[in-house]
Amino acid sequence: MVLTASNGVDPDDTHTFTLTVTAPPSITGVTELTLTAGYDATSTGVFTVTGTPLPTLTKTEGAPLITYNETTGKLDIAQGLMPGIYPVVLTASNGVDPDDTHTFTLTVDPKVYEISGGGLHTKITDKEGLEFTSQGDYDDFAGEMTVDGGAALPSTTFEALPGSTVVTLKAAYLDTLEAGTHTLRIYFADGYSETDFEIADYNPQTGEESPGIFAGAAVMIIFAGIAWGVCGKKKREMV
């Protein structure tokens, strides 16, 4: 604004007045995103910053693989983050207090690998374990497995071999489980495989019990025959 003073005597005088209205910074934008391990590089939506003077926006906290792109106004997410939760803090400042912060949270879910095999194990009678083949890379196998969400299985209860990842639960371990359906989970660096298998109790058939019974009966018959023969001989001698 320019003010001018005049009274007919030259020169007039002028005075410039400038009013500056400031406003603290403000950030709006996406707050969360979920990806699955093994994802391709991607970006978030645009973060909008307002304030007077125009604020600058910087990333002040977060994983190094998540960066703020000043040109696009987005967060760029590089490949390689393992399953987990990654909070990022953006801060806008323009010299007018207070600065504004905005928290964005990236969640990387585990990758679920296909798995085959397993089946039914009958206690005592089945001498072989149950074999499972996971499509997870053997090099990423964490050496950890659980059954029914319990503690990690001791290494003595299973064998693991490459070929994708081939895992065998040993029969001695399977015999310790209760009859019914159980869930096996195999862990990898970036995910897991999960499947169900069955345990059945040993239930001998009648035919499996009969040999012992027949053997006992046969012995009794033999002894009875011997006794009868002895008695008959004595009777003949007495006549």
PDB file of C-alpha atoms in Angstrom:
ATOM      1  CA  MET A   1       0.000   0.000   0.000  1.00  0.00           C
ATOM      2  CA  VAL A   2       1.327   3.473  -0.924  1.00  0.00           C
ATOM      3  CA  LEU A   3       0.314   6.577   1.049  1.00  0.00           C
ATOM      4  CA  THR A   4       0.775  10.026  -0.564  1.00  0.00           C
ATOM      5  CA  ALA A   5       0.888  13.356   1.263  1.00  0.00           C
ATOM      6  CA  SER A   6       0.412  16.626  -0.641  1.00  0.00           C
ATOM      7  CA  ASN A   7      -0.232  20.274   0.299  1.00  0.00           C
ATOM      8  CA  GLY A   8       0.347  22.112  -2.965  1.00  0.00           C
ATOM      9  CA  VAL A   9       4.004  22.493  -2.248  1.00  0.00           C
ATOM     10  CA  ASP A  10       6.136  20.227  -4.295  1.00  0.00           C
ATOM     11  CA  PRO A  11       7.232  17.560  -3.931  1.00  0.00           C
ATOM     12  CA  ASP A  12       4.515  15.326  -2.579  1.00  0.00           C
ATOM     13  CA  ASP A  13       5.677  12.657  -0.180  1.00  0.00           C
ATOM     14  CA  THR A  14       4.929   8.933  -0.476  1.00  0.00           C
ATOM     15  CA  HIS A  15       5.122   6.120   2.045  1.00  0.00           C
ATOM     16  CA  THR A  16       4.907   2.414   1.288  1.00  0.00           C
ATOM     17  CA  PHE A  17       3.335   0.068   3.806  1.00  0.00           C
ATOM     18  CA  THR A  18       3.490  -3.709   3.379  1.00  0.00           C
ATOM     19  CA  LEU A  19       1.318  -6.099   5.393  1.00  0.00           C
ATOM     20  CA  THR A  20       2.510  -9.689   5.534  1.00  0.00           C
ATOM     21  CA  VAL A  21       0.100 -12.332   6.810  1.00  0.00           C
ATOM     22  CA  THR A  22       1.836 -15.532   7.890  1.00  0.00           C
ATOM     23  CA  ALA A  23       0.389 -18.963   8.617  1.00  0.00           C
ATOM     24  CA  PRO A  24       2.029 -21.979  10.234  1.00  0.00           C
ATOM     25  CA  PRO A  25       2.616 -25.057   8.079  1.00  0.00           C
ATOM     26  CA  SER A  26       0.163 -27.910   7.669  1.00  0.00           C
ATOM     27  CA  ILE A  27       0.550 -31.358   6.051  1.00  0.00           C
ATOM     28  CA  THR A  28      -2.175 -33.601   4.660  1.00  0.00           C
ATOM     29  CA  GLY A  29      -1.830 -36.912   2.880  1.00  0.00           C
ATOM     30  CA  VAL A  30      -1.953 -40.692   3.111  1.00  0.00           C
ATOM     31  CA  THR A  31      -1.349 -42.163   6.549  1.00  0.00           C
ATOM     32  CA  GLU A  32      -0.797 -45.853   5.838  1.00  0.00           C
ATOM     33  CA  LEU A  33       0.002 -48.430   3.172  1.00  0.00           C
ATOM     34  CA  THR A  34       0.289 -52.224   3.233  1.00  0.00           C
ATOM     35  CA  LEU A  35       2.577 -54.230   0.947  1.00  0.00           C
ATOM     36  CA  THR A  36       3.584 -57.889   0.797  1.00  0.00           C
ATOM     37  CA  ALA A  37       7.227 -58.976   1.074  1.00  0.00           C
ATOM     38  CA  GLY A  38       8.834 -59.217  -2.350  1.00  0.00           C
ATOM     39  CA  TYR A  39       6.922 -56.140  -3.572  1.00  0.00           C
ATOM     40  CA  ASP A  40       8.129 -53.985  -6.478  1.00  0.00           C
ATOM     41  CA  ALA A  41       9.372 -50.456  -5.781  1.00  0.00           C
ATOM     42  CA  THR A  42       6.432 -48.094  -5.419  1.00  0.00           C
ATOM     43  CA  SER A  43       5.344 -44.669  -4.161  1.00  0.00           C
ATOM     44  CA  THR A  44       2.637 -43.240  -1.953  1.00  0.00           C
ATOM     45  CA  GLY A  45       0.097 -40.605  -2.901  1.00  0.00           C
ATOM     46  CA  VAL A  46       0.986 -36.900  -2.837  1.00  0.00           C
ATOM     47  CA  PHE A  47       1.466 -35.059   0.454  1.00  0.00           C
ATOM     48  CA  THR A  48       0.045 -31.532   0.383  1.00  0.00           C
ATOM     49  CA  VAL A  49       1.718 -28.736   2.345  1.00  0.00           C
ATOM     50  CA  THR A  50       0.150 -25.349   3.074  1.00  0.00           C
ATOM     51  CA  GLY A  51       1.320 -22.298   5.000  1.00  0.00           C
ATOM     52  CA  THR A  52       2.737 -18.807   4.481  1.00  0.00           C
ATOM     53  CA  PRO A  53       5.462 -18.523   3.522  1.00  0.00           C
ATOM     54  CA  LEU A  54       5.425 -21.813   1.608  1.00  0.00           C
ATOM     55  CA  PRO A  55       6.828 -24.496   3.927  1.00  0.00           C
ATOM     56  CA  THR A  56       9.555 -26.975   3.164  1.00  0.00           C
ATOM     57  CA  LEU A  57       8.806 -30.654   3.762  1.00  0.00           C
ATOM     58  CA  THR A  58      11.444 -33.124   4.899  1.00  0.00           C
ATOM     59  CA  LYS A  59      11.522 -36.706   6.143  1.00  0.00           C
ATOM     60  CA  THR A  60      12.807 -36.604   9.706  1.00  0.00           C
ATOM     61  CA  GLU A  61      12.325 -40.239  10.786  1.00  0.00           C
ATOM     62  CA  GLY A  62      12.002 -43.598   9.065  1.00  0.00           C
ATOM     63  CA  ALA A  63      13.736 -46.456   7.254  1.00  0.00           C
ATOM     64  CA  PRO A  64      16.447 -45.473   4.729  1.00  0.00           C
ATOM     65  CA  LEU A  65      14.637 -47.346   1.945  1.00  0.00           C
ATOM     66  CA  ILE A  66      11.712 -44.918   2.287  1.00  0.00           C
ATOM     67  CA  THR A  67      12.587 -41.446   0.951  1.00  0.00           C
ATOM     68  CA  TYR A  68      10.705 -38.204   0.320  1.00  0.00           C
ATOM     69  CA  ASN A  69      10.694 -37.042  -3.300  1.00  0.00           C
ATOM     70  CA  GLU A  70      10.554 -33.229  -3.414  1.00  0.00           C
ATOM     71  CA  THR A  71       9.702 -33.257  -7.120  1.00  0.00           C
ATOM     72  CA  THR A  72       6.636 -35.484  -6.884  1.00  0.00           C
ATOM     73  CA  GLY A  73       5.670 -34.736  -3.292  1.00  0.00           C
ATOM     74  CA  LYS A  74       5.489 -38.489  -2.606  1.00  0.00           C
ATOM     75  CA  LEU A  75       7.317 -41.036  -0.489  1.00  0.00           C
ATOM     76  CA  ASP A  76       9.308 -43.451  -2.657  1.00  0.00           C
ATOM     77  CA  ILE A  77       9.533 -47.000  -1.276  1.00  0.00           C
ATOM     78  CA  ALA A  78      12.457 -49.049  -2.567  1.00  0.00           C
ATOM     79  CA  GLN A  79      12.503 -52.845  -2.770  1.00  0.00           C
ATOM     80  CA  GLY A  80      13.958 -54.926   0.028  1.00  0.00           C
ATOM     81  CA  LEU A  81      12.058 -54.225   3.229  1.00  0.00           C
ATOM     82  CA  MET A  82      11.400 -57.384   5.239  1.00  0.00           C
ATOM     83  CA  PRO A  83       8.058 -58.067   6.978  1.00  0.00           C
ATOM     84  CA  GLY A  84       7.434 -55.517   9.694  1.00  0.00           C
ATOM     85  CA  ILE A  85       5.986 -52.101  10.505  1.00  0.00           C
ATOM     86  CA  TYR A  86       7.837 -48.986   9.322  1.00  0.00           C
ATOM     87  CA  PRO A  87       6.710 -45.576  10.633  1.00  0.00           C
ATOM     88  CA  VAL A  88       7.876 -42.455   8.774  1.00  0.00           C
ATOM     89  CA  VAL A  89       7.669 -38.895  10.115  1.00  0.00           C
ATOM     90  CA  LEU A  90       7.441 -35.902   7.758  1.00  0.00           C
ATOM     91  CA  THR A  91       8.048 -32.390   9.096  1.00  0.00           C
ATOM     92  CA  ALA A  92       6.927 -29.123   7.473  1.00  0.00           C
ATOM     93  CA  SER A  93       8.477 -25.818   8.529  1.00  0.00           C
ATOM     94  CA  ASN A  94       8.385 -22.229   7.271  1.00  0.00           C
ATOM     95  CA  GLY A  95       9.722 -20.216  10.187  1.00  0.00           C
ATOM     96  CA  VAL A  96       6.265 -19.753  11.690  1.00  0.00           C
ATOM     97  CA  ASP A  97       5.657 -21.785  14.810  1.00  0.00           C
ATOM     98  CA  PRO A  98       4.640 -24.450  15.279  1.00  0.00           C
ATOM     99  CA  ASP A  99       6.111 -26.841  12.716  1.00  0.00           C
ATOM    100  CA  ASP A 100       3.714 -29.556  11.579  1.00  0.00           C
ATOM    101  CA  THR A 101       4.454 -33.284  11.560  1.00  0.00           C
ATOM    102  CA  HIS A 102       2.713 -36.098   9.739  1.00  0.00           C
ATOM    103  CA  THR A 103       3.166 -39.815  10.453  1.00  0.00           C
ATOM    104  CA  PHE A 104       2.907 -42.374   7.674  1.00  0.00           C
ATOM    105  CA  THR A 105       3.040 -46.095   8.487  1.00  0.00           C
ATOM    106  CA  LEU A 106       4.117 -48.766   6.017  1.00  0.00           C
ATOM    107  CA  THR A 107       3.239 -52.365   6.865  1.00  0.00           C
ATOM    108  CA  VAL A 108       5.038 -55.148   5.011  1.00  0.00           C
ATOM    109  CA  ASP A 109       3.152 -58.421   5.380  1.00  0.00           C
ATOM    110  CA  PRO A 110       4.909 -61.801   5.185  1.00  0.00           C
ATOM    111  CA  LYS A 111       4.787 -63.599   1.874  1.00  0.00           C
ATOM    112  CA  VAL A 112       2.802 -66.846   2.011  1.00  0.00           C
ATOM    113  CA  TYR A 113       4.502 -69.645   0.054  1.00  0.00           C
ATOM    114  CA  GLU A 114       2.637 -72.624  -1.376  1.00  0.00           C
ATOM    115  CA  ILE A 115       3.224 -75.958   0.336  1.00  0.00           C
ATOM    116  CA  SER A 116       2.345 -79.566  -0.481  1.00  0.00           C
ATOM    117  CA  GLY A 117       2.675 -82.952   1.182  1.00  0.00           C
ATOM    118  CA  GLY A 118       1.897 -83.933   4.726  1.00  0.00           C
ATOM    119  CA  GLY A 119      -1.157 -86.145   5.018  1.00  0.00           C
ATOM    120  CA  LEU A 120      -1.911 -88.698   7.737  1.00  0.00           C
ATOM    121  CA  HIS A 121       0.418 -90.259  10.295  1.00  0.00           C
ATOM    122  CA  THR A 122      -0.767 -93.205  12.386  1.00  0.00           C
ATOM    123  CA  LYS A 123       1.077 -93.579  15.647  1.00  0.00           C
ATOM    124  CA  ILE A 124       3.376 -96.590  16.161  1.00  0.00           C
ATOM    125  CA  THR A 125       2.519 -98.317  12.871  1.00  0.00           C
ATOM    126  CA  ASP A 126       3.902 -95.559  10.601  1.00  0.00           C
ATOM    127  CA  LYS A 127       7.667 -95.673  10.878  1.00  0.00           C
ATOM    128  CA  GLU A 128       8.301 -92.939   8.316  1.00  0.00           C
ATOM    129  CA  GLY A 129       7.746 -89.248   9.040  1.00  0.00           C
ATOM    130  CA  LEU A 130       5.605 -86.805   7.076  1.00  0.00           C
ATOM    131  CA  GLU A 131       7.268 -84.899   4.228  1.00  0.00           C
ATOM    132  CA  PHE A 132       6.303 -81.354   3.224  1.00  0.00           C
ATOM    133  CA  THR A 133       7.580 -79.373   0.211  1.00  0.00           C
ATOM    134  CA  SER A 134       7.452 -75.578   0.434  1.00  0.00           C
ATOM    135  CA  GLN A 135       8.035 -73.222  -2.483  1.00  0.00           C
ATOM    136  CA  GLY A 136      10.054 -70.927  -0.208  1.00  0.00           C
ATOM    137  CA  ASP A 137      13.749 -70.614  -1.046  1.00  0.00           C
ATOM    138  CA  TYR A 138      15.896 -72.922   1.086  1.00  0.00           C
ATOM    139  CA  ASP A 139      18.486 -70.144   1.421  1.00  0.00           C
ATOM    140  CA  ASP A 140      15.807 -68.041   3.144  1.00  0.00           C
ATOM    141  CA  PHE A 141      14.702 -70.863   5.456  1.00  0.00           C
ATOM    142  CA  ALA A 142      14.995 -69.514   8.986  1.00  0.00           C
ATOM    143  CA  GLY A 143      15.473 -72.953  10.526  1.00  0.00           C
ATOM    144  CA  GLU A 144      12.295 -72.413  12.509  1.00  0.00           C
ATOM    145  CA  MET A 145       9.022 -74.302  12.437  1.00  0.00           C
ATOM    146  CA  THR A 146       6.031 -74.463  14.738  1.00  0.00           C
ATOM    147  CA  VAL A 147       3.094 -76.793  15.202  1.00  0.00           C
ATOM    148  CA  ASP A 148      -0.245 -75.338  16.290  1.00  0.00           C
ATOM    149  CA  GLY A 149       1.383 -71.966  17.005  1.00  0.00           C
ATOM    150  CA  GLY A 150       3.549 -73.349  19.789  1.00  0.00           C
ATOM    151  CA  ALA A 151       7.240 -72.911  20.505  1.00  0.00           C
ATOM    152  CA  ALA A 152       9.807 -73.481  17.768  1.00  0.00           C
ATOM    153  CA  LEU A 153      10.422 -77.183  17.182  1.00  0.00           C
ATOM    154  CA  PRO A 154      13.804 -78.553  18.291  1.00  0.00           C
ATOM    155  CA  SER A 155      16.045 -79.384  15.349  1.00  0.00           C
ATOM    156  CA  THR A 156      16.000 -83.043  16.424  1.00  0.00           C
ATOM    157  CA  THR A 157      12.325 -83.352  15.464  1.00  0.00           C
ATOM    158  CA  PHE A 158      12.710 -82.638  11.751  1.00  0.00           C
ATOM    159  CA  GLU A 159      14.992 -82.721   8.736  1.00  0.00           C
ATOM    160  CA  ALA A 160      15.242 -79.952   6.120  1.00  0.00           C
ATOM    161  CA  LEU A 161      16.728 -80.287   2.643  1.00  0.00           C
ATOM    162  CA  PRO A 162      16.937 -78.030  -0.437  1.00  0.00           C
ATOM    163  CA  GLY A 163      14.705 -78.573  -3.445  1.00  0.00           C
ATOM    164  CA  SER A 164      12.669 -75.509  -2.812  1.00  0.00           C
ATOM    165  CA  THR A 165      12.504 -76.474   0.879  1.00  0.00           C
ATOM    166  CA  VAL A 166      11.729 -80.083   1.790  1.00  0.00           C
ATOM    167  CA  VAL A 167      10.944 -80.689   5.451  1.00  0.00           C
ATOM    168  CA  THR A 168      10.271 -84.031   7.132  1.00  0.00           C
ATOM    169  CA  LEU A 169       8.707 -84.259  10.577  1.00  0.00           C
ATOM    170  CA  LYS A 170      10.147 -87.374  12.194  1.00  0.00           C
ATOM    171  CA  ALA A 171       7.884 -90.247  13.222  1.00  0.00           C
ATOM    172  CA  ALA A 172       9.158 -90.189  16.808  1.00  0.00           C
ATOM    173  CA  TYR A 173       7.955 -86.608  17.149  1.00  0.00           C
ATOM    174  CA  LEU A 174       4.644 -87.236  15.387  1.00  0.00           C
ATOM    175  CA  ASP A 175       3.923 -90.080  17.818  1.00  0.00           C
ATOM    176  CA  THR A 176       3.922 -87.533  20.668  1.00  0.00           C
ATOM    177  CA  LEU A 177       1.064 -85.494  19.186  1.00  0.00           C
ATOM    178  CA  GLU A 178      -2.572 -85.992  20.068  1.00  0.00           C
ATOM    179  CA  ALA A 179      -4.856 -87.507  17.463  1.00  0.00           C
ATOM    180  CA  GLY A 180      -6.548 -84.928  15.271  1.00  0.00           C
ATOM    181  CA  THR A 181      -5.688 -82.067  12.930  1.00  0.00           C
ATOM    182  CA  HIS A 182      -2.504 -80.060  13.467  1.00  0.00           C
ATOM    183  CA  THR A 183      -1.047 -77.031  11.686  1.00  0.00           C
ATOM    184  CA  LEU A 184       2.580 -76.800  10.583  1.00  0.00           C
ATOM    185  CA  ARG A 185       4.168 -73.432   9.835  1.00  0.00           C
ATOM    186  CA  ILE A 186       7.609 -73.135   8.202  1.00  0.00           C
ATOM    187  CA  TYR A 187       9.306 -69.744   8.533  1.00  0.00           C
ATOM    188  CA  PHE A 188      11.405 -67.935   5.932  1.00  0.00           C
ATOM    189  CA  ALA A 189      13.181 -64.586   6.074  1.00  0.00           C
ATOM    190  CA  ASP A 190      10.375 -62.935   4.108  1.00  0.00           C
ATOM    191  CA  GLY A 191       7.373 -65.116   4.892  1.00  0.00           C
ATOM    192  CA  TYR A 192       6.103 -68.583   5.715  1.00  0.00           C
ATOM    193  CA  SER A 193       4.315 -71.707   4.515  1.00  0.00           C
ATOM    194  CA  GLU A 194       1.438 -73.245   6.438  1.00  0.00           C
ATOM    195  CA  THR A 195      -0.588 -76.423   6.073  1.00  0.00           C
ATOM    196  CA  ASP A 196      -2.555 -78.968   8.092  1.00  0.00           C
ATOM    197  CA  PHE A 197      -1.783 -82.630   8.703  1.00  0.00           C
ATOM    198  CA  GLU A 198      -3.536 -85.454  10.554  1.00  0.00           C
ATOM    199  CA  ILE A 199      -2.518 -87.700  13.429  1.00  0.00           C
ATOM    200  CA  ALA A 200      -4.365 -90.959  14.127  1.00  0.00           C
ATOM    201  CA  ASP A 201      -4.087 -93.148  17.210  1.00  0.00           C
ATOM    202  CA  TYR A 202      -2.821 -96.706  16.877  1.00  0.00           C
ATOM    203  CA  ASN A 203      -5.935 -98.907  16.752  1.00  0.00           C
ATOM    204  CA  PRO A 204      -5.022-102.595  16.370  1.00  0.00           C
ATOM    205  CA  GLN A 205      -7.574-104.769  14.579  1.00  0.00           C
ATOM    206  CA  THR A 206      -8.940-107.995  16.013  1.00  0.00           C
ATOM    207  CA  GLY A 207      -6.797-109.955  13.625  1.00  0.00           C
ATOM    208  CA  GLU A 208      -3.722-108.235  14.974  1.00  0.00           C
ATOM    209  CA  GLU A 209      -4.531-109.316  18.528  1.00  0.00           C
ATOM    210  CA  SER A 210      -5.543-112.920  17.685  1.00  0.00           C
ATOM    211  CA  PRO A 211      -2.066-114.423  17.055  1.00  0.00           C
ATOM    212  CA  GLY A 212      -1.144-113.983  20.691  1.00  0.00           C
ATOM    213  CA  ILE A 213      -4.472-115.345  21.836  1.00  0.00           C
ATOM    214  CA  PHE A 214      -4.234-118.315  19.481  1.00  0.00           C
ATOM    215  CA  ALA A 215      -0.677-118.996  20.582  1.00  0.00           C
ATOM    216  CA  GLY A 216      -1.741-119.055  24.223  1.00  0.00           C
ATOM    217  CA  ALA A 217      -4.644-121.329  23.434  1.00  0.00           C
ATOM    218  CA  ALA A 218      -2.386-123.660  21.488  1.00  0.00           C
ATOM    219  CA  VAL A 219      -0.003-123.971  24.424  1.00  0.00           C
ATOM    220  CA  MET A 220      -2.896-124.813  26.739  1.00  0.00           C
ATOM    221  CA  ILE A 221      -4.138-127.475  24.335  1.00  0.00           C
ATOM    222  CA  ILE A 222      -0.675-129.005  24.133  1.00  0.00           C
ATOM    223  CA  PHE A 223      -0.356-129.157  27.910  1.00  0.00           C
ATOM    224  CA  ALA A 224      -3.844-130.622  28.163  1.00  0.00           C
ATOM    225  CA  GLY A 225      -2.935-133.275  25.632  1.00  0.00           C
ATOM    226  CA  ILE A 226       0.208-134.175  27.510  1.00  0.00           C
ATOM    227  CA  ALA A 227      -1.697-134.431  30.771  1.00  0.00           C
ATOM    228  CA  TRP A 228      -4.349-136.635  29.165  1.00  0.00           C
ATOM    229  CA  GLY A 229      -1.717-138.896  27.724  1.00  0.00           C
ATOM    230  CA  VAL A 230       0.009-139.287  31.082  1.00  0.00           C
ATOM    231  CA  CYS A 231      -3.260-140.099  32.841  1.00  0.00           C
ATOM    232  CA  GLY A 232      -4.189-142.652  30.191  1.00  0.00           C
ATOM    233  CA  LYS A 233      -0.826-144.364  30.498  1.00  0.00           C
ATOM    234  CA  LYS A 234      -1.164-144.689  34.273  1.00  0.00           C
ATOM    235  CA  LYS A 235      -4.633-146.212  33.917  1.00  0.00           C
ATOM    236  CA  ARG A 236      -3.357-148.808  31.471  1.00  0.00           C
ATOM    237  CA  GLU A 237      -0.502-149.729  33.813  1.00  0.00           C
ATOM    238  CA  MET A 238      -2.935-150.226  36.689  1.00  0.00           C
ATOM    239  CA  VAL A 239      -5.115-152.652  34.758  1.00  0.00           C
TER     240      VAL A 239
END
